[in-house]
Coordinates of N, CA and C in Angstrom, one line a residue:
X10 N -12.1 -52.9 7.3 CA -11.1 -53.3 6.3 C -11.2 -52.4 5.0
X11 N -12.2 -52.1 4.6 CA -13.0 -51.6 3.3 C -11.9 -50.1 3.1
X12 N -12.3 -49.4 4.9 CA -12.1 -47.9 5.1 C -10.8 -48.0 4.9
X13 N -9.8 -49.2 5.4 CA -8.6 -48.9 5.1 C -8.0 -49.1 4.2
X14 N -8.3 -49.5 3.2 CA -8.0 -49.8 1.6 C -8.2 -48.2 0.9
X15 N -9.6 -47.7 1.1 CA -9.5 -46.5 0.7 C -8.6 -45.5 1.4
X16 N -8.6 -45.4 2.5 CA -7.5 -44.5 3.1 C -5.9 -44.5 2.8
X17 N -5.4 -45.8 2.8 CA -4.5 -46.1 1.4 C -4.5 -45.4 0.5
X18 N -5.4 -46.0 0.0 CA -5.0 -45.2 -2.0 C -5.4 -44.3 -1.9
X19 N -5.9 -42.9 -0.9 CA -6.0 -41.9 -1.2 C -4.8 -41.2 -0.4
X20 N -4.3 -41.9 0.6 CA -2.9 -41.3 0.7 C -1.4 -41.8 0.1
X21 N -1.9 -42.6 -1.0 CA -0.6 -42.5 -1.6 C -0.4 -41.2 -3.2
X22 N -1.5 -40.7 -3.1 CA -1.3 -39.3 -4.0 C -0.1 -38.7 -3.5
X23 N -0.3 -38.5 -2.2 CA 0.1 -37.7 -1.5 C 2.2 -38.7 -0.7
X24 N 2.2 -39.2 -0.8 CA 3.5 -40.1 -0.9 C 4.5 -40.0 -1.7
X25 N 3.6 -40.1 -3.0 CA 5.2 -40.1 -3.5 C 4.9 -38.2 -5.1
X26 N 5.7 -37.7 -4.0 CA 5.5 -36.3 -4.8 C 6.1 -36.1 -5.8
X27 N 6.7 -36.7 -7.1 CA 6.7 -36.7 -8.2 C 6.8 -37.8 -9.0
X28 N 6.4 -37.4 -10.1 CA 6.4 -38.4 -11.2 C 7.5 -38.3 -12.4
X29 N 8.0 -39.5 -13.1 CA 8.5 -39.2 -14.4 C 7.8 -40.1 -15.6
X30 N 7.4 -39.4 -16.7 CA 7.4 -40.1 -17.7 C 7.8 -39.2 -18.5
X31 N 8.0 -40.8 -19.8 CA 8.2 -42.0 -19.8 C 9.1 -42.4 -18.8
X32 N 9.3 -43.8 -18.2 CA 10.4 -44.6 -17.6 C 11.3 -44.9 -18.7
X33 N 10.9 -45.5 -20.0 CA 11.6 -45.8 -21.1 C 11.9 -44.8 -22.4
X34 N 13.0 -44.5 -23.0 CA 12.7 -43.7 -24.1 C 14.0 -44.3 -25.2
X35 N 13.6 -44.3 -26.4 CA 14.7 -44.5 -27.2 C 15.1 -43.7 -28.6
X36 N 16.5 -43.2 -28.5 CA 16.9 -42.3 -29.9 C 17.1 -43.5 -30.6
X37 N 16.9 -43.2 -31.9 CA 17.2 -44.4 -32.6 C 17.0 -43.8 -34.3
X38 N 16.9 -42.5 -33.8 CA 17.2 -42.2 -35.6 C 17.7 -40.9 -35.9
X39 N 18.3 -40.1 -36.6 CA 18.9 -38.7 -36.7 C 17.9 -37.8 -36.9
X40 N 16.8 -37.4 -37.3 CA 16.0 -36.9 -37.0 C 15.5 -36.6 -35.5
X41 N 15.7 -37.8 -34.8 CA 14.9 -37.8 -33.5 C 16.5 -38.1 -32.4
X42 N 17.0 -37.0 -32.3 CA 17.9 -36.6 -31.4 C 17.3 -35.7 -30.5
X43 N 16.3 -35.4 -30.3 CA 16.1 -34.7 -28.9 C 14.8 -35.4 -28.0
X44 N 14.8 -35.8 -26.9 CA 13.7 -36.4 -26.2 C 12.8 -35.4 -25.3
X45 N 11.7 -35.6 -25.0 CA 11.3 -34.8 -23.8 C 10.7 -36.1 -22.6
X46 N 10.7 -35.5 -21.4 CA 10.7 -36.4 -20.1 C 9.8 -35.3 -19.6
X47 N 8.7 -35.8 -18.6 CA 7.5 -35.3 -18.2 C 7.7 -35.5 -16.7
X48 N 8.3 -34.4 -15.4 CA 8.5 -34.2 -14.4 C 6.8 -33.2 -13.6
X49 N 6.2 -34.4 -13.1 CA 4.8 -33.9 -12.5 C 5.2 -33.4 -10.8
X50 N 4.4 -32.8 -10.2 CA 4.0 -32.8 -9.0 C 2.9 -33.3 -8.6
X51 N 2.6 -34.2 -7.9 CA 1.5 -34.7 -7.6 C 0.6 -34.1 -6.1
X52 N 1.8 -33.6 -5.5 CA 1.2 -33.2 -3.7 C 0.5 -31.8 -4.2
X53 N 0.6 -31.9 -2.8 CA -0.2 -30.6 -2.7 C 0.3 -29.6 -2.1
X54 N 2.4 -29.9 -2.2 CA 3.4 -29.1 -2.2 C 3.7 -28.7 -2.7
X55 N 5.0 -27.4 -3.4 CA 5.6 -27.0 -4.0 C 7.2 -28.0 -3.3
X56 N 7.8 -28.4 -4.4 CA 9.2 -29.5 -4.5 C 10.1 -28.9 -5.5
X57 N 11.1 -28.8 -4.6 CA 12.4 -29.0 -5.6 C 12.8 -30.0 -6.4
X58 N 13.4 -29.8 -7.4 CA 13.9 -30.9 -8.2 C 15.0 -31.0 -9.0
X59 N 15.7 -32.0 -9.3 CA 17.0 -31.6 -9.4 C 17.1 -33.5 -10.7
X60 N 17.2 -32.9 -12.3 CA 17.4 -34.0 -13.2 C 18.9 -34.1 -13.5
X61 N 19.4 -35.5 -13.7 CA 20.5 -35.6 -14.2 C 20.7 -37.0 -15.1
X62 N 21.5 -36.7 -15.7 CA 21.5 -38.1 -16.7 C 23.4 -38.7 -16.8
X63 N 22.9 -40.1 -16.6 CA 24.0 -40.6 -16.0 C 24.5 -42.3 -17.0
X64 N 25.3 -42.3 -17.7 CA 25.8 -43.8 -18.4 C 25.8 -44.6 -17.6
X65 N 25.4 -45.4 -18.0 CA 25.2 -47.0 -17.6 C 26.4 -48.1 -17.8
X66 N 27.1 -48.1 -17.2 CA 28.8 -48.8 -17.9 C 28.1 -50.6 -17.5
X67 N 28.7 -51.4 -18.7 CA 28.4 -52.5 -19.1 C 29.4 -53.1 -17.9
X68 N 28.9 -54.1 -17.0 CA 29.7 -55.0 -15.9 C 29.2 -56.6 -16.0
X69 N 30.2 -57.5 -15.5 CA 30.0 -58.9 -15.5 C 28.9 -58.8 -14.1
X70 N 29.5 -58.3 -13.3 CA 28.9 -58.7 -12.2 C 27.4 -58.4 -11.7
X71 N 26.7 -58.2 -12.5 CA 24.9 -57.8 -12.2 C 24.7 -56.6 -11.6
X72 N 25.4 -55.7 -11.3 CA 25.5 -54.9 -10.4 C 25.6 -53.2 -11.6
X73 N 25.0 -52.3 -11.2 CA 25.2 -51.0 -12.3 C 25.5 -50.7 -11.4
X74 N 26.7 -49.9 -13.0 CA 27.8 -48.9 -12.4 C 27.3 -47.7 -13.0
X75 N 27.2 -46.3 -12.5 CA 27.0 -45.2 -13.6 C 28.4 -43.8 -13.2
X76 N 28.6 -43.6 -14.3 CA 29.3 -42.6 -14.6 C 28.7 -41.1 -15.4
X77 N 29.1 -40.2 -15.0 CA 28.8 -38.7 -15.8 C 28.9 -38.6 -17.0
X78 N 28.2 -37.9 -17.6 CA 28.3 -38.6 -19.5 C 28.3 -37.0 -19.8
X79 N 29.1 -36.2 -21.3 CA 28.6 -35.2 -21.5 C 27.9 -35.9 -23.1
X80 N 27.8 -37.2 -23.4 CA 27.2 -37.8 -24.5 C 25.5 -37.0 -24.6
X81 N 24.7 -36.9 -23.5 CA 23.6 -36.8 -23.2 C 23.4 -35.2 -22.3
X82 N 22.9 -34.4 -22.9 CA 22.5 -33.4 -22.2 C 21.4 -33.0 -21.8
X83 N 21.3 -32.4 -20.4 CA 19.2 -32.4 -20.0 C 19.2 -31.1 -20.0
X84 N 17.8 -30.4 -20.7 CA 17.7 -28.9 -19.4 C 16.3 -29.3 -19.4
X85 N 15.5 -28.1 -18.4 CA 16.4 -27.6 -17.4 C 16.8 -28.8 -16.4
X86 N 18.0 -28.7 -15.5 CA 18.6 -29.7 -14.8 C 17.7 -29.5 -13.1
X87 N 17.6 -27.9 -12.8 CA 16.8 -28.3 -11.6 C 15.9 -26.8 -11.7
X88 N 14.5 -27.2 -10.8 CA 13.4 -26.1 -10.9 C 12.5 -26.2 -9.8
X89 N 12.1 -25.2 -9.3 CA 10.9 -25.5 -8.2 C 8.9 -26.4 -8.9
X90 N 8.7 -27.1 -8.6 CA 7.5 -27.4 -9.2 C 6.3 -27.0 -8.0
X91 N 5.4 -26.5 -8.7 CA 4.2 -25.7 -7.8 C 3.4 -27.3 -7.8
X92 N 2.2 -27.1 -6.4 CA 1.5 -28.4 -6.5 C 0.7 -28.9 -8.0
X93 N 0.6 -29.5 -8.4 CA -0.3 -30.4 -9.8 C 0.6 -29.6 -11.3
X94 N 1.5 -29.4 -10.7 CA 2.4 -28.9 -12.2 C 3.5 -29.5 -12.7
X95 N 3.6 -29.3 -14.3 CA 4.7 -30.3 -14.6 C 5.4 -29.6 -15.6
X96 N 6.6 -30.6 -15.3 CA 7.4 -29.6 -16.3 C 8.1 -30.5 -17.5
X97 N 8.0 -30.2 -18.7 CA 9.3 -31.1 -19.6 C 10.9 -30.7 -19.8
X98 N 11.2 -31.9 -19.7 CA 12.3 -31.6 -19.7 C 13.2 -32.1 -20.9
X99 N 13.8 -31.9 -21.7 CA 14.7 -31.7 -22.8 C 15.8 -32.4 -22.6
X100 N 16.1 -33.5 -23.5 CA 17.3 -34.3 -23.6 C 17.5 -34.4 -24.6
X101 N 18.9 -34.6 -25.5 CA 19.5 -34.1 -26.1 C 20.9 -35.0 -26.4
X102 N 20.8 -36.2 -27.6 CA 21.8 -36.7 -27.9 C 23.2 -36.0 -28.2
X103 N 24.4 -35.4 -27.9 CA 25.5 -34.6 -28.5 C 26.6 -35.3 -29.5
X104 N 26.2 -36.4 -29.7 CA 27.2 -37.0 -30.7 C 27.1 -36.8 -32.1
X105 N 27.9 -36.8 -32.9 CA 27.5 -36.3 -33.9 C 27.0 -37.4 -35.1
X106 N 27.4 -39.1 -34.2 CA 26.8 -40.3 -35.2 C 25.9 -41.1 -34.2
X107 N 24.8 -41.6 -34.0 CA 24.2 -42.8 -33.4 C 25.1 -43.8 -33.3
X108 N 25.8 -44.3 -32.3 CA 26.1 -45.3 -31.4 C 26.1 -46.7 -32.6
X109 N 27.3 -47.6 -33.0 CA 26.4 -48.9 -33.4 C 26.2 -49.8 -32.6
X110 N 26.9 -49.7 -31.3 CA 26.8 -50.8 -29.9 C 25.5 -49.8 -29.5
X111 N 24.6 -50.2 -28.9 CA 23.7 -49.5 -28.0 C 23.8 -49.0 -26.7
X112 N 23.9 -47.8 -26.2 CA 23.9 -46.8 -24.9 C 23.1 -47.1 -24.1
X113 N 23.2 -47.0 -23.0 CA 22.5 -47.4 -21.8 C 22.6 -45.9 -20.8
X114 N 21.0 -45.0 -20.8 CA 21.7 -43.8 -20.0 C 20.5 -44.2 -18.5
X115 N 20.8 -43.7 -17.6 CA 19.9 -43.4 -16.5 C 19.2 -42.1 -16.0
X116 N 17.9 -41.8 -16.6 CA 17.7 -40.4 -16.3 C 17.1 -40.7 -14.5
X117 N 17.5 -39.6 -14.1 CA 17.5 -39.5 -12.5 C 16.7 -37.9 -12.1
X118 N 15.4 -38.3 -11.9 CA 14.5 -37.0 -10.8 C 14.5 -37.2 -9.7
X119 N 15.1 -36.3 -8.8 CA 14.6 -36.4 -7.2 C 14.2 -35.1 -6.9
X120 N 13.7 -35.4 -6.2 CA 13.1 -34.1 -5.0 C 14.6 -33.6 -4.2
X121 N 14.7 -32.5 -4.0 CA 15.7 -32.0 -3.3 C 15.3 -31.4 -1.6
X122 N 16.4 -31.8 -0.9 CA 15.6 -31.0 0.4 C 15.5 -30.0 0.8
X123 N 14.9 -29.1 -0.1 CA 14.8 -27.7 0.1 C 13.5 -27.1 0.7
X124 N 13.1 -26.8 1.6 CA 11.9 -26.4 1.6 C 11.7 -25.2 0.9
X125 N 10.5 -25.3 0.1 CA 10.2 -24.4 -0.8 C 8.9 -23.9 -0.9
X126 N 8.3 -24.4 -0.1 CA 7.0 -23.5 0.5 C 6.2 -22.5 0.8
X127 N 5.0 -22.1 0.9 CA 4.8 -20.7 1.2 C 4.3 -20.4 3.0
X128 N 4.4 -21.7 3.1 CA 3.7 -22.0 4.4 C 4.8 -21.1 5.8
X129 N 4.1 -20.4 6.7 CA 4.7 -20.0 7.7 C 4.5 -20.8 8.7
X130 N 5.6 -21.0 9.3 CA 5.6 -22.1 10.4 C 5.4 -21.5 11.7
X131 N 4.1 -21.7 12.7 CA 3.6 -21.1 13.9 C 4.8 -21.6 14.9
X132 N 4.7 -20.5 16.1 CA 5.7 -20.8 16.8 C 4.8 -21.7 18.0
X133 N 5.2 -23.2 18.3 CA 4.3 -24.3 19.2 C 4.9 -23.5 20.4
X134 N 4.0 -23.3 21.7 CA 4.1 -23.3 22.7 C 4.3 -24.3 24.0
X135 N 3.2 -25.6 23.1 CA 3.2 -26.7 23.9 C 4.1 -27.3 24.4
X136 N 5.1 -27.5 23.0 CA 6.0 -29.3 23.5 C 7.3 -28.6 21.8
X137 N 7.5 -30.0 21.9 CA 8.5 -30.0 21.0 C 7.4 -30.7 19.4
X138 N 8.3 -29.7 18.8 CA 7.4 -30.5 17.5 C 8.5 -30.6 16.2
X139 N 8.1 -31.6 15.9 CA 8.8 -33.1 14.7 C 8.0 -33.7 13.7
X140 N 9.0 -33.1 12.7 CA 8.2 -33.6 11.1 C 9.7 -34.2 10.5
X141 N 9.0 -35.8 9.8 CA 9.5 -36.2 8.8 C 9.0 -36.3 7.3
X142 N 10.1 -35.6 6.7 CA 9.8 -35.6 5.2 C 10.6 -36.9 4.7
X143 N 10.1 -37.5 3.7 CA 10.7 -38.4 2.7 C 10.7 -37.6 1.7
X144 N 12.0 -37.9 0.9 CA 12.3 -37.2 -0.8 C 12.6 -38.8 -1.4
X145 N 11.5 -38.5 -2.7 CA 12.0 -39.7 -3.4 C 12.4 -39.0 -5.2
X146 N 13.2 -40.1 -5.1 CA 13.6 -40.2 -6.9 C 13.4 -41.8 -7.7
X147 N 13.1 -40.5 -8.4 CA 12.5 -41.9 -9.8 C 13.7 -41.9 -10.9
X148 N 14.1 -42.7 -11.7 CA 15.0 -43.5 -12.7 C 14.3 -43.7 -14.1
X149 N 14.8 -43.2 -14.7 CA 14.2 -43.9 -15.8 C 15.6 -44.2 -17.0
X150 N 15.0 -44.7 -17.7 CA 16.2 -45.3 -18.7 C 15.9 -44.4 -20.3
X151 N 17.4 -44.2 -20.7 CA 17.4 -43.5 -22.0 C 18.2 -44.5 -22.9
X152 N 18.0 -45.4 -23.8 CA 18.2 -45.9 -24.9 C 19.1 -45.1 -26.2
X153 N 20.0 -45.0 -26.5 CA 20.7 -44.6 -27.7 C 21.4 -45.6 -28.4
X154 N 20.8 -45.8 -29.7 CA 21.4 -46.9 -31.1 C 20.8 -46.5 -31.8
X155 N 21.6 -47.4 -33.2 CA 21.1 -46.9 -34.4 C 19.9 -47.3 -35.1
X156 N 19.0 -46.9 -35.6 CA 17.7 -47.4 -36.2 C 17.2 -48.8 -36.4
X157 N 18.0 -49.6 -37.0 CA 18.2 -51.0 -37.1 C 18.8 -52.1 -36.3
X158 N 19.3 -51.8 -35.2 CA 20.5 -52.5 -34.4 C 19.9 -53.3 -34.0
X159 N 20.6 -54.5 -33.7 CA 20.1 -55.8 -33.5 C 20.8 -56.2 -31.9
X160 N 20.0 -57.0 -31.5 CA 21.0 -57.0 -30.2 C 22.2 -58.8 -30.3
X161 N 23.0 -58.4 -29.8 CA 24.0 -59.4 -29.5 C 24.2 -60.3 -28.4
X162 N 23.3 -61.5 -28.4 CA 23.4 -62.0 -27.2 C 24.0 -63.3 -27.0
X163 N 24.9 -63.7 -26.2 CA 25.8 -64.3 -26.1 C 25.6 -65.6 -25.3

């Protein structure tokens, strides 16, 4: 039981091959119109990656809707990341006033399915051979209002 607990958590390094921080970030004053977001590699791959930032439209029904926003701009938007490397990434309020209703953005990293590797793949003689990759993406949320705003809850 012991062995398998460790065998776990040392193969979840290796699971989920990137990271973002922060999950949360908030503009909230004129000065502080540009953000940075912390896109790691954790494997011991080289991954594609591909950021986008996306509004969060207000719905009755519990359910998010997102739409393409040019409110919020990211670079860079996509890059190869080498294994244990990270890259920031630059966001960037475009409005020319802070919001007095509060903005809801979704920043979006995924891995792309590109293989981007340096690895040469032997040719099997045996049998047939089958690999599955998982690509994941992480979400994080971008906050835009004004310094003091209060929330309105109904």
């Amino acid at each position: 039981m012991k062995k398998t607990i460790i065998l776990l958590a040392l193969s979840l390094n290796f699971i989920f091959a990137i990271t973002l921080v922060p999950l949360t970030e908030t503009i909230d004053s004129k000065k502080k119109k540009n953000l940075i977001f912390k896109v790691s590699n954790t494997s011991a791959e080289s991954v594609a990656v591909d950021v986008s930032v996306l509004r969060v439209l207000d719905t009755d029904n519990n359910k998010e809707q997102r739409e393409e926003t040019k409110n919020v701009s990211c670079y860079p938007t996509q890059f190869v990341l080498s294994p244990k490397e990270s890259k920031s990434i630059r966001f960037k309020y475009m409005g020319s006033e802070l919001p007095d209703i509060e903005e809801v953005y979704r920043v979006v990293a995924k891995e792309l399915d590109i293989d981007v590797s340096d690895k040469e793949e032997k040719a099997t003689t045996d049998g047939i051979k089958a690999q599955i990759r998982m690509r994941f993406s992480y979400e994080g949320l971008l906050l835009v209002k004004q310094p003091h705003a209060k929330a309105k809850v109904s």
